[in-house]
Amino acid sequence: QIKVEDVLFAMVKEVENRPAVSLKTSPELAELLRQQHSDVRPSRHLNKAHWSTVYLDGSLPDSQIYYLVDASYQQAVNLLPEEKRKLLVQL
């Protein structure tokens, strides 16, 4: 599990013997990605509207994966109280 403060934004794991990461995104982005890429699927056991499993050994380019990880991180940061967000900016 990968968190910023106490907010979970990613989980690295194996799914069906394939390396994968589950990322939290907006429902709109999650739906768009699932329509465009067969290696992006709803995450099991998580809120499927927000969480997508991204297979790391498939057709999704690394640059797209980096973008999604960053978007997930930024979404988690935006959920933090303002005081904690300011501390992160100072680091």
GROMACS .gro file of N, CA and C in nm:
model
  273
    1GLN      N    1   0.084  -0.118   0.000
    1GLN     CA    2   0.000   0.000   0.000
    1GLN      C    3   0.088   0.124   0.000
    2ILE      N    4   0.051   0.220  -0.081
    2ILE     CA    5   0.126   0.344  -0.089
    2ILE      C    6   0.030   0.457  -0.051
    3LYS      N    7   0.074   0.536   0.046
    3LYS     CA    8  -0.010   0.642   0.100
    3LYS      C    9   0.066   0.774   0.100
    4VAL      N   10  -0.009   0.883   0.100
    4VAL     CA   11   0.043   1.014   0.132
    4VAL      C   12  -0.029   1.052   0.260
    5GLU      N   13   0.051   1.070   0.367
    5GLU     CA   14  -0.005   1.080   0.502
    5GLU      C   15  -0.088   0.954   0.526
    6ASP      N   16  -0.217   0.968   0.553
    6ASP     CA   17  -0.301   0.850   0.578
    6ASP      C   18  -0.393   0.816   0.461
    7VAL      N   19  -0.373   0.880   0.348
    7VAL     CA   20  -0.462   0.862   0.233
    7VAL      C   21  -0.399   0.764   0.134
    8LEU      N   22  -0.466   0.653   0.115
    8LEU     CA   23  -0.420   0.550   0.022
    8LEU      C   24  -0.444   0.596  -0.122
    9PHE      N   25  -0.341   0.582  -0.207
    9PHE     CA   26  -0.361   0.618  -0.347
    9PHE      C   27  -0.312   0.512  -0.445
   10ALA      N   28  -0.239   0.411  -0.397
   10ALA     CA   29  -0.191   0.306  -0.488
   10ALA      C   30  -0.162   0.179  -0.410
   11MET      N   31  -0.176   0.066  -0.478
   11MET     CA   32  -0.141  -0.064  -0.422
   11MET      C   33  -0.074  -0.146  -0.531
   12VAL      N   34   0.049  -0.187  -0.504
   12VAL     CA   35   0.123  -0.269  -0.598
   12VAL      C   36   0.099  -0.415  -0.563
   13LYS      N   37   0.071  -0.496  -0.664
   13LYS     CA   38   0.036  -0.636  -0.636
   13LYS      C   39   0.049  -0.719  -0.763
   14GLU      N   40   0.020  -0.846  -0.749
   14GLU     CA   41   0.007  -0.934  -0.865
   14GLU      C   42  -0.139  -0.972  -0.878
   15VAL      N   43  -0.188  -0.967  -1.000
   15VAL     CA   44  -0.325  -1.008  -1.030
   15VAL      C   45  -0.316  -1.107  -1.145
   16GLU      N   46  -0.369  -1.226  -1.123
   16GLU     CA   47  -0.364  -1.331  -1.225
   16GLU      C   48  -0.220  -1.355  -1.270
   17ASN      N   49  -0.127  -1.355  -1.174
   17ASN     CA   50   0.016  -1.377  -1.199
   17ASN      C   51   0.078  -1.271  -1.289
   18ARG      N   52   0.021  -1.152  -1.291
   18ARG     CA   53   0.074  -1.039  -1.369
   18ARG      C   54   0.102  -0.923  -1.275
   19PRO      N   55   0.214  -0.852  -1.293
   19PRO     CA   56   0.240  -0.735  -1.210
   19PRO      C   57   0.137  -0.626  -1.239
   20ALA      N   58   0.088  -0.564  -1.132
   20ALA     CA   59  -0.017  -0.465  -1.149
   20ALA      C   60  -0.010  -0.362  -1.037
   21VAL      N   61  -0.076  -0.251  -1.060
   21VAL     CA   62  -0.093  -0.150  -0.957
   21VAL      C   63  -0.238  -0.105  -0.962
   22SER      N   64  -0.298  -0.092  -0.845
   22SER     CA   65  -0.433  -0.036  -0.836
   22SER      C   66  -0.418   0.110  -0.800
   23LEU      N   67  -0.484   0.196  -0.878
   23LEU     CA   68  -0.472   0.340  -0.860
   23LEU      C   69  -0.610   0.402  -0.843
   24LYS      N   70  -0.615   0.502  -0.757
   24LYS     CA   71  -0.740   0.575  -0.735
   24LYS      C   72  -0.742   0.695  -0.830
   25THR      N   73  -0.850   0.707  -0.906
   25THR     CA   74  -0.866   0.817  -1.000
   25THR      C   75  -1.009   0.868  -0.993
   26SER      N   76  -1.036   0.972  -1.066
   26SER     CA   77  -1.175   1.018  -1.076
   26SER      C   78  -1.254   0.912  -1.153
   27PRO      N   79  -1.383   0.902  -1.127
   27PRO     CA   80  -1.465   0.805  -1.201
   27PRO      C   81  -1.460   0.827  -1.352
   28GLU      N   82  -1.454   0.954  -1.394
   28GLU     CA   83  -1.451   0.985  -1.537
   28GLU      C   84  -1.322   0.933  -1.603
   29LEU      N   85  -1.209   0.956  -1.537
   29LEU     CA   86  -1.082   0.908  -1.591
   29LEU      C   87  -1.077   0.756  -1.591
   30ALA      N   88  -1.126   0.695  -1.485
   30ALA     CA   89  -1.127   0.549  -1.477
   30ALA      C   90  -1.206   0.489  -1.593
   31GLU      N   91  -1.323   0.543  -1.620
   31GLU     CA   92  -1.407   0.491  -1.728
   31GLU      C   93  -1.340   0.511  -1.864
   32LEU      N   94  -1.283   0.627  -1.886
   32LEU     CA   95  -1.214   0.655  -2.012
   32LEU      C   96  -1.099   0.558  -2.035
   33LEU      N   97  -1.018   0.536  -1.932
   33LEU     CA   98  -0.904   0.445  -1.945
   33LEU      C   99  -0.948   0.303  -1.974
   34ARG      N  100  -1.054   0.260  -1.908
   34ARG     CA  101  -1.103   0.123  -1.930
   34ARG      C  102  -1.155   0.104  -2.072
   35GLN      N  103  -1.212   0.209  -2.128
   35GLN     CA  104  -1.261   0.201  -2.266
   35GLN      C  105  -1.147   0.198  -2.366
   36GLN      N  106  -1.036   0.265  -2.334
   36GLN     CA  107  -0.925   0.278  -2.428
   36GLN      C  108  -0.820   0.168  -2.417
   37HIS      N  109  -0.808   0.105  -2.301
   37HIS     CA  110  -0.699   0.010  -2.278
   37HIS      C  111  -0.750  -0.119  -2.214
   38SER      N  112  -0.720  -0.229  -2.276
   38SER     CA  113  -0.763  -0.359  -2.220
   38SER      C  114  -0.685  -0.394  -2.094
   39ASP      N  115  -0.571  -0.329  -2.070
   39ASP     CA  116  -0.491  -0.357  -1.950
   39ASP      C  117  -0.528  -0.267  -1.833
   40VAL      N  118  -0.639  -0.197  -1.842
   40VAL     CA  119  -0.693  -0.119  -1.730
   40VAL      C  120  -0.831  -0.174  -1.701
   41ARG      N  121  -0.849  -0.223  -1.578
   41ARG     CA  122  -0.976  -0.287  -1.541
   41ARG      C  123  -1.020  -0.237  -1.404
   42PRO      N  124  -1.149  -0.251  -1.373
   42PRO     CA  125  -1.194  -0.217  -1.237
   42PRO      C  126  -1.122  -0.304  -1.135
   43SER      N  127  -1.087  -0.244  -1.022
   43SER     CA  128  -1.017  -0.320  -0.917
   43SER      C  129  -1.115  -0.405  -0.839
   44ARG      N  130  -1.073  -0.528  -0.813
   44ARG     CA  131  -1.154  -0.615  -0.729
   44ARG      C  132  -1.145  -0.567  -0.585
   45HIS      N  133  -1.251  -0.585  -0.511
   45HIS     CA  134  -1.256  -0.558  -0.368
   45HIS      C  135  -1.237  -0.411  -0.333
   46LEU      N  136  -1.245  -0.322  -0.430
   46LEU     CA  137  -1.235  -0.178  -0.404
   46LEU      C  138  -1.350  -0.110  -0.477
   47ASN      N  139  -1.372   0.017  -0.446
   47ASN     CA  140  -1.477   0.093  -0.513
   47ASN      C  141  -1.442   0.102  -0.662
   48LYS      N  142  -1.516   0.031  -0.743
   48LYS     CA  143  -1.483   0.020  -0.885
   48LYS      C  144  -1.501   0.151  -0.961
   49ALA      N  145  -1.576   0.244  -0.908
   49ALA     CA  146  -1.590   0.374  -0.974
   49ALA      C  147  -1.461   0.453  -0.965
   50HIS      N  148  -1.385   0.434  -0.857
   50HIS     CA  149  -1.265   0.515  -0.833
   50HIS      C  150  -1.134   0.439  -0.853
   51TRP      N  151  -1.135   0.309  -0.834
   51TRP     CA  152  -1.011   0.231  -0.836
   51TRP      C  153  -1.001   0.146  -0.961
   52SER      N  154  -0.886   0.156  -1.027
   52SER     CA  155  -0.859   0.075  -1.146
   52SER      C  156  -0.730  -0.003  -1.126
   53THR      N  157  -0.730  -0.126  -1.174
   53THR     CA  158  -0.608  -0.205  -1.177
   53THR      C  159  -0.544  -0.187  -1.313
   54VAL      N  160  -0.417  -0.149  -1.310
   54VAL     CA  161  -0.340  -0.127  -1.432
   54VAL      C  162  -0.233  -0.236  -1.439
   55TYR      N  163  -0.239  -0.317  -1.543
   55TYR     CA  164  -0.137  -0.420  -1.562
   55TYR      C  165  -0.011  -0.355  -1.617
   56LEU      N  166   0.102  -0.392  -1.556
   56LEU     CA  167   0.228  -0.326  -1.588
   56LEU      C  168   0.306  -0.395  -1.698
   57ASP      N  169   0.258  -0.507  -1.746
   57ASP     CA  170   0.331  -0.582  -1.850
   57ASP      C  171   0.256  -0.584  -1.982
   58GLY      N  172   0.170  -0.488  -2.001
   58GLY     CA  173   0.083  -0.492  -2.119
   58GLY      C  174   0.104  -0.378  -2.214
   59SER      N  175  -0.005  -0.333  -2.271
   59SER     CA  176  -0.001  -0.237  -2.380
   59SER      C  177   0.008  -0.092  -2.335
   60LEU      N  178  -0.014  -0.065  -2.208
   60LEU     CA  179  -0.014   0.073  -2.161
   60LEU      C  180   0.130   0.125  -2.155
   61PRO      N  181   0.161   0.235  -2.224
   61PRO     CA  182   0.297   0.288  -2.223
   61PRO      C  183   0.338   0.335  -2.083
   62ASP      N  184   0.468   0.326  -2.055
   62ASP     CA  185   0.519   0.369  -1.925
   62ASP      C  186   0.481   0.513  -1.895
   63SER      N  187   0.486   0.600  -1.995
   63SER     CA  188   0.454   0.741  -1.973
   63SER      C  189   0.310   0.756  -1.923
   64GLN      N  190   0.219   0.675  -1.973
   64GLN     CA  191   0.080   0.679  -1.928
   64GLN      C  192   0.069   0.630  -1.784
   65ILE      N  193   0.144   0.526  -1.750
   65ILE     CA  194   0.143   0.474  -1.613
   65ILE      C  195   0.196   0.580  -1.517
   66TYR      N  196   0.306   0.647  -1.554
   66TYR     CA  197   0.362   0.753  -1.468
   66TYR      C  198   0.259   0.864  -1.447
   67TYR      N  199   0.190   0.901  -1.555
   67TYR     CA  200   0.086   1.004  -1.545
   67TYR      C  201  -0.023   0.962  -1.448
   68LEU      N  202  -0.067   0.837  -1.456
   68LEU     CA  203  -0.174   0.788  -1.370
   68LEU      C  204  -0.131   0.783  -1.224
   69VAL      N  205  -0.008   0.742  -1.199
   69VAL     CA  206   0.044   0.740  -1.062
   69VAL      C  207   0.045   0.883  -1.007
   70ASP      N  208   0.093   0.977  -1.086
   70ASP     CA  209   0.097   1.116  -1.043
   70ASP      C  210  -0.043   1.171  -1.018
   71ALA      N  211  -0.136   1.140  -1.108
   71ALA     CA  212  -0.274   1.187  -1.091
   71ALA      C  213  -0.336   1.129  -0.964
   72SER      N  214  -0.307   1.004  -0.935
   72SER     CA  215  -0.358   0.940  -0.814
   72SER      C  216  -0.299   1.005  -0.690
   73TYR      N  217  -0.168   1.033  -0.694
   73TYR     CA  218  -0.101   1.101  -0.583
   73TYR      C  219  -0.162   1.239  -0.561
   74GLN      N  220  -0.179   1.315  -0.668
   74GLN     CA  221  -0.235   1.451  -0.655
   74GLN      C  222  -0.376   1.448  -0.600
   75GLN      N  223  -0.453   1.349  -0.638
   75GLN     CA  224  -0.589   1.336  -0.585
   75GLN      C  225  -0.584   1.311  -0.435
   76ALA      N  226  -0.491   1.227  -0.390
   76ALA     CA  227  -0.476   1.199  -0.247
   76ALA      C  228  -0.432   1.324  -0.173
   77VAL      N  229  -0.337   1.397  -0.229
   77VAL     CA  230  -0.290   1.521  -0.165
   77VAL      C  231  -0.405   1.620  -0.149
   78ASN      N  232  -0.489   1.630  -0.250
   78ASN     CA  233  -0.602   1.723  -0.244
   78ASN      C  234  -0.704   1.688  -0.136
   79LEU      N  235  -0.702   1.564  -0.089
   79LEU     CA  236  -0.793   1.523   0.019
   79LEU      C  237  -0.739   1.557   0.158
   80LEU      N  238  -0.611   1.594   0.165
   80LEU     CA  239  -0.550   1.625   0.294
   80LEU      C  240  -0.595   1.762   0.343
   81PRO      N  241  -0.594   1.781   0.476
   81PRO     CA  242  -0.620   1.915   0.529
   81PRO      C  243  -0.515   2.014   0.476
   82GLU      N  244  -0.552   2.138   0.467
   82GLU     CA  245  -0.464   2.241   0.410
   82GLU      C  246  -0.328   2.247   0.479
   83GLU      N  247  -0.326   2.233   0.611
   83GLU     CA  248  -0.199   2.239   0.684
   83GLU      C  249  -0.102   2.130   0.636
   84LYS      N  250  -0.152   2.010   0.617
   84LYS     CA  251  -0.066   1.900   0.572
   84LYS      C  252  -0.022   1.919   0.427
   85ARG      N  253  -0.110   1.974   0.344
   85ARG     CA  254  -0.072   2.001   0.205
   85ARG      C  255   0.043   2.102   0.199
   86LYS      N  256   0.035   2.205   0.282
   86LYS     CA  257   0.141   2.307   0.286
   86LYS      C  258   0.273   2.246   0.328
   87LEU      N  259   0.270   2.154   0.424
   87LEU     CA  260   0.394   2.089   0.468
   87LEU      C  261   0.456   2.007   0.356
   88LEU      N  262   0.375   1.941   0.276
   88LEU     CA  263   0.426   1.862   0.164
   88LEU      C  264   0.494   1.950   0.060
   89VAL      N  265   0.440   2.067   0.036
   89VAL     CA  266   0.498   2.159  -0.061
   89VAL      C  267   0.636   2.204  -0.016
   90GLN      N  268   0.655   2.218   0.115
   90GLN     CA  269   0.783   2.264   0.169
   90GLN      C  270   0.892   2.159   0.159
   91LEU      N  271   0.856   2.032   0.144
   91LEU     CA  272   0.957   1.926   0.139
   91LEU      C  273   1.036   1.927   0.012
   0.00000   0.00000   0.00000
